Tab-separated table of C-alpha atoms in Angstrom:
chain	number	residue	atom	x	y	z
J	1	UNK	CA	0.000	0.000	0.000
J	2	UNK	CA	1.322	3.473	-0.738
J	3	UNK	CA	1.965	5.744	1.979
J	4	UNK	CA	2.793	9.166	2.460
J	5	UNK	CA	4.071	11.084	5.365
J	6	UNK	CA	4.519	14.850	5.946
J	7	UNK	CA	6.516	16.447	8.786
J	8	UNK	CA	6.242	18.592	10.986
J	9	UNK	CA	2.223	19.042	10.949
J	10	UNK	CA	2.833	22.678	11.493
J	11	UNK	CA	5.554	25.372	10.998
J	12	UNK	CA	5.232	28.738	12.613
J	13	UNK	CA	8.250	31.018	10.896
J	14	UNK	CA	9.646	34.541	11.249
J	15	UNK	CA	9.389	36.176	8.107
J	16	UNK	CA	12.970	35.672	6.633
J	17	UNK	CA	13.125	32.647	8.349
J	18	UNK	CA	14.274	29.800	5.728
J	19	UNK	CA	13.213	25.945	6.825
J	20	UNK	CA	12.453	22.694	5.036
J	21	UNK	CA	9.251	20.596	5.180
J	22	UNK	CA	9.868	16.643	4.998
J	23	UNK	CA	7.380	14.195	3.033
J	24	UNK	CA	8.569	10.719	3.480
J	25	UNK	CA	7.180	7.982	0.995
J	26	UNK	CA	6.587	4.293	-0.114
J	27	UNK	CA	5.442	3.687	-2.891
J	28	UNK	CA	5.994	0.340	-5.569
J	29	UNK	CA	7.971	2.069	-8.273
J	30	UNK	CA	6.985	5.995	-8.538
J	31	UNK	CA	6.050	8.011	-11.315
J	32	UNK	CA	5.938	11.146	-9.909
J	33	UNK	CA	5.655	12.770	-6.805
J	34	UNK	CA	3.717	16.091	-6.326
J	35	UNK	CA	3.768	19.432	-4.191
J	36	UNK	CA	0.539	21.480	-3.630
J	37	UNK	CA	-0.112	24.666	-1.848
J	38	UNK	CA	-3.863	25.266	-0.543
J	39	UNK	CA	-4.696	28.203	1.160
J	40	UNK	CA	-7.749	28.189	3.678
J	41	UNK	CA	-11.203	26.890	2.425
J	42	UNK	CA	-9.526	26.475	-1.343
J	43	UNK	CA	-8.810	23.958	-3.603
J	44	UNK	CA	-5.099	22.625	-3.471
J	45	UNK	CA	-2.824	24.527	-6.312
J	46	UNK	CA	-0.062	22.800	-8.253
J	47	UNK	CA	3.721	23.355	-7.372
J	48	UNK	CA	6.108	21.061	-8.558
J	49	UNK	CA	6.368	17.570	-10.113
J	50	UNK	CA	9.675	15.664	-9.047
J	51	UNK	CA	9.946	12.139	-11.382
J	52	UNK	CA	13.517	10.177	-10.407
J	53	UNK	CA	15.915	10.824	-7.110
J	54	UNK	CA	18.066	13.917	-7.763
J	55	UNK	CA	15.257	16.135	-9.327
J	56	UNK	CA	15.275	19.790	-8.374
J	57	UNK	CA	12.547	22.458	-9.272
J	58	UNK	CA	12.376	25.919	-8.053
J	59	UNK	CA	9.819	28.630	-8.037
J	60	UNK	CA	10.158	31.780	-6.112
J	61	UNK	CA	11.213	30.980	-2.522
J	62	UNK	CA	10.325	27.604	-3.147
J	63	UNK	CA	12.526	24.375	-3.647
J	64	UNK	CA	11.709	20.833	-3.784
J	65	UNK	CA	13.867	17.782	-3.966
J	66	UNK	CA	13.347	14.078	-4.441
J	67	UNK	CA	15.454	11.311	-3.174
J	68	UNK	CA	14.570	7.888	-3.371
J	69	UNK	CA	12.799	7.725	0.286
J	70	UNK	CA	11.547	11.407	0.996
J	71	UNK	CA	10.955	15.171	-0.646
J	72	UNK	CA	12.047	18.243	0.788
J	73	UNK	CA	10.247	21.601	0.243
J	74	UNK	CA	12.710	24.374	1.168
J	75	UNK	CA	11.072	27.712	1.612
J	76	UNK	CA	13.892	30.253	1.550
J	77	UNK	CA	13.586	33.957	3.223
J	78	UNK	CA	9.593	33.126	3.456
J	79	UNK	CA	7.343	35.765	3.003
J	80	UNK	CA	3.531	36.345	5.143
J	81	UNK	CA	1.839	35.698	1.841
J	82	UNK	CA	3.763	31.962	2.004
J	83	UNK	CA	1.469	31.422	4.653
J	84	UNK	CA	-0.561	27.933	3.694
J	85	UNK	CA	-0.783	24.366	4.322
J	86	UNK	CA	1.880	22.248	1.672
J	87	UNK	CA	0.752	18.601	0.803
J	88	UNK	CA	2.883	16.654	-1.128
J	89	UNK	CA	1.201	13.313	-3.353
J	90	UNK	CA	2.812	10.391	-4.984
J	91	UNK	CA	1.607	8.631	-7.893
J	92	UNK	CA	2.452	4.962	-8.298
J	93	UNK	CA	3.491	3.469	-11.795
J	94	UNK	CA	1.032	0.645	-11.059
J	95	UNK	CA	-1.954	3.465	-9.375
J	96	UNK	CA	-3.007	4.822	-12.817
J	97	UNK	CA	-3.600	8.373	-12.654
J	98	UNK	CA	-4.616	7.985	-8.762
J	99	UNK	CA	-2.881	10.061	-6.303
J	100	UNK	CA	-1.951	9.148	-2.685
J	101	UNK	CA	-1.682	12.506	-0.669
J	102	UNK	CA	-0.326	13.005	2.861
J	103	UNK	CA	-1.762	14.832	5.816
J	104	UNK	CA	0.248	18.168	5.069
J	105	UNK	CA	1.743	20.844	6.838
J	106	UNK	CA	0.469	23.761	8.071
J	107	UNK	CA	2.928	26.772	7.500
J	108	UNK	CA	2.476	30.198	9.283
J	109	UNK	CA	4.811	32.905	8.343
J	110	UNK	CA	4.553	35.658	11.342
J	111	UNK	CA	5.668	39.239	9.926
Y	1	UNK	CA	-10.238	30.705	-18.689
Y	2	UNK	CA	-10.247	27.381	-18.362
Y	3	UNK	CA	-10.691	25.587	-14.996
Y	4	UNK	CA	-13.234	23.223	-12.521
Y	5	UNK	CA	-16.355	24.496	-11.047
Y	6	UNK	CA	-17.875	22.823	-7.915
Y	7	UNK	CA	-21.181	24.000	-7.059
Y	8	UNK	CA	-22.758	25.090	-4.195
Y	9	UNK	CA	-19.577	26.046	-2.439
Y	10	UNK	CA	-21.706	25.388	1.357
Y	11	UNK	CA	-24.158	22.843	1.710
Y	12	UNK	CA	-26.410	21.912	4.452
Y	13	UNK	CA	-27.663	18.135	4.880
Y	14	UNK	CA	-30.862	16.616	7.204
Y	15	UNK	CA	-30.371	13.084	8.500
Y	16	UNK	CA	-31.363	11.253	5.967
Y	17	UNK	CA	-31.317	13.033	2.911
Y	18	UNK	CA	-29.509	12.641	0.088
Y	19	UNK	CA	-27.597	15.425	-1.683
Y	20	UNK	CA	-25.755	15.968	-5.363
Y	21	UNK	CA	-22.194	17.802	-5.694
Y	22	UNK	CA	-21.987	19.450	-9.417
Y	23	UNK	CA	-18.427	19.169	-10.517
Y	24	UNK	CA	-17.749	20.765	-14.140
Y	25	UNK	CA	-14.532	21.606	-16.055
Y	26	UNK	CA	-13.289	22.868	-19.757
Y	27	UNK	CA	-9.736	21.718	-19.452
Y	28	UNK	CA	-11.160	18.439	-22.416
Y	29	UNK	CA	-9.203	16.208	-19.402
Y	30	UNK	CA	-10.030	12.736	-19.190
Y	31	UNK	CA	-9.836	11.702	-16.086
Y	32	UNK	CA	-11.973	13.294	-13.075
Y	33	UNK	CA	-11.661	12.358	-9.141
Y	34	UNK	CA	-13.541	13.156	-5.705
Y	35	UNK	CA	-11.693	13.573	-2.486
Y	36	UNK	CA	-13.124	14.309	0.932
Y	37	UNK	CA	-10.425	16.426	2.958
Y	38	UNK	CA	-11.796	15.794	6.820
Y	39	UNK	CA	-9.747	18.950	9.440
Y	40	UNK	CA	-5.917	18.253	9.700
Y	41	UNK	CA	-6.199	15.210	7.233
Y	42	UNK	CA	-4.813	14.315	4.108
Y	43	UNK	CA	-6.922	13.997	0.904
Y	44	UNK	CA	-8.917	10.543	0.878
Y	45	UNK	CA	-10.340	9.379	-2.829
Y	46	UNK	CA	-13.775	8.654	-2.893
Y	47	UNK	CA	-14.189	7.543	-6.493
Y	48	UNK	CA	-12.591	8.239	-10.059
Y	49	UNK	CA	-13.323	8.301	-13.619
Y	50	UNK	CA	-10.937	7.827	-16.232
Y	51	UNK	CA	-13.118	7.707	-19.248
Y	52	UNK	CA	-16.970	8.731	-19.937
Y	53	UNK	CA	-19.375	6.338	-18.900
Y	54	UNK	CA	-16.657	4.319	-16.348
Y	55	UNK	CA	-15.671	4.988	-12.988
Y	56	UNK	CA	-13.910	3.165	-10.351
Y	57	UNK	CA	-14.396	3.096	-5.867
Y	58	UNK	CA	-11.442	4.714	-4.139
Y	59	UNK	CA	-10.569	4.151	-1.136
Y	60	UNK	CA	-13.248	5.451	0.927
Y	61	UNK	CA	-16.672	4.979	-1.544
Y	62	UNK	CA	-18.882	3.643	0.638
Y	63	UNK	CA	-22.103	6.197	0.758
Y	64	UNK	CA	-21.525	7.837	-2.291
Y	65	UNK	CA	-22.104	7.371	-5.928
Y	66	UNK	CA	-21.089	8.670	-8.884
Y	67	UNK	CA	-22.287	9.060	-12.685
Y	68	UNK	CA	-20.046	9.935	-16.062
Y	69	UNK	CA	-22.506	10.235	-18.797
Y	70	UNK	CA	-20.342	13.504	-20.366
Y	71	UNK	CA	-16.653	14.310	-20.584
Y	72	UNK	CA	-17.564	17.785	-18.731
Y	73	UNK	CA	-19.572	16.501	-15.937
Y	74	UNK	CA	-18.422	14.258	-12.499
Y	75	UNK	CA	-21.217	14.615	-9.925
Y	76	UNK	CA	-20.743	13.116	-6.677
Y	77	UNK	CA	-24.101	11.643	-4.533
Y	78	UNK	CA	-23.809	11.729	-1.053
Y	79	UNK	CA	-26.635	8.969	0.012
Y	80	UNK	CA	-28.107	8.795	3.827
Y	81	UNK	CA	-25.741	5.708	4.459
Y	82	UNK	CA	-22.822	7.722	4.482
Y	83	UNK	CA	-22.727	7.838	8.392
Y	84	UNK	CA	-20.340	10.822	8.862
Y	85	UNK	CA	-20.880	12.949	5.720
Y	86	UNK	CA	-19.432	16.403	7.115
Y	87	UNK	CA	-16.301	17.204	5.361
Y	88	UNK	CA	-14.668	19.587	2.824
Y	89	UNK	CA	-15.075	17.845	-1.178
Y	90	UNK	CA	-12.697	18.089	-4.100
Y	91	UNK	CA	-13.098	17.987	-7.280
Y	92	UNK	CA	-9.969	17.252	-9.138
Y	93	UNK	CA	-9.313	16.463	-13.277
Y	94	UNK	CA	-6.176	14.947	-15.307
Y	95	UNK	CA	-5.084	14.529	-18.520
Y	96	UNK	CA	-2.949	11.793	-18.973
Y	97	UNK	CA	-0.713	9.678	-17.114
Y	98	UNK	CA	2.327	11.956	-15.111
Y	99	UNK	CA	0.433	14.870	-14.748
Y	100	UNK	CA	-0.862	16.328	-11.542
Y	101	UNK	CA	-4.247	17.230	-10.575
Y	102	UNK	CA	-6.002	20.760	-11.575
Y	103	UNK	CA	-8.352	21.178	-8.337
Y	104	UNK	CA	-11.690	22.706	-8.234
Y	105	UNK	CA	-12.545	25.077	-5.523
Y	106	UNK	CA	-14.362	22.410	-3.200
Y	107	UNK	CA	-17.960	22.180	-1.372
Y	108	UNK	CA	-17.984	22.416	2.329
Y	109	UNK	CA	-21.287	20.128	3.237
Y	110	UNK	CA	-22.482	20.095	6.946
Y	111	UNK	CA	-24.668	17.836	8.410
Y	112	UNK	CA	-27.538	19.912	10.336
């Protein structure tokens, strides 16, 4: 069964304050892991889509990596407006087009 | 601009009814899905529809159903057996294989 696991549950930052969030992972041979962002009462918005160990995409502050276990999202010199809860979602070569997600982390960026 | 609507964004519930989430989208993607996102919880799939007229359960499916009679259209049933039907519900749509999700803007539907 795939699993995903996101840590910490929450992240209360200084603004300026850079930090990492961790999604761990098993999966039976990935296709592609995913980063959303979804703000409060929204629908999640796409990020980033990391495909083999070693992958790197940036956008704005944002970072994520891929190794063959976990994901790192690296928020650098966060900003209020990065405020938002990140899940990340793997997608299984054998799964289709389905989606595991994990249970996200909360990130509050304190001006 | 292209996108996915979900309609009514609130809903209200009795005991015992049974109510209809509208999800629609332009994007021409083939594959649709419905999540229920309960408070501090991940994203659970409910069912999913790869082509018109097919769908498949996901992991959670019991007390809901779903029709696909047109590429545009995904609606989710919530039926009185769902026993705990509160919860915030996605809408999500693909293309093809390796490509993330494009998310609607979800219904929040409260048991009263």
């Amino acid at each position: 069964e795939d699993q995903v696991t996101q840590s910490p549950e929450a992240l209360r930052l200084q603004e300026g304050e850079s930090s990492s969030l961790n999604c761990s992972y098993t999966v039976s041979g990935l296709r592609g892991l995913f980063w959303y962002r979804q703000d409060p009462g929204k629908g999640p918005e796409f990020l980033f889509t990391l495909y083999s160990a070693g992958e790197e995409k940036e956008k704005e502050r944002l970072k994520a990596t891929l190794t063959k276990k976990e994901s790192f999202l690296h928020i650098t010199a966060p900003k209020p407006e990065d405020s938002a809860t990140y899940l990340c979602a793997v997608q299984a070569k054998a799964a289709g087009n389905k989606l595991t997600f994990g249970g996200g982390t909360r990130v509050l960026v304190k001006p | 601009d292209g996108g996915i609507t979900q309609s009514p964004k609130y809903l209200f519930r009795k005991e015992g009814q049974n109510v209809t989430l509208s999800c629609e989208q332009n994007l021409n993607h083939d594959a649709m899905y419905w999540y229920r996102q309960d408070p501090g919880q991940g994203l659970r799939l409910i069912y999913y529809s790869q082509i018109v007229n097919d769908f498949q359960k996901g992991d959670i499916a019991e007390g809901y159903s779903v029709s696909r009679e047109k590429k545009e259209s995904f609606p989710l049933t919530v039926t009185s057996a769902q026993k705990n039907p509160t919860a915030f519900y996605l809408c999500a749509s693909s293309p093809t294989l390796n490509y993330g999700y494009t998310f609607g803007s979800g219904t929040r539907l409260t048991v009263v």
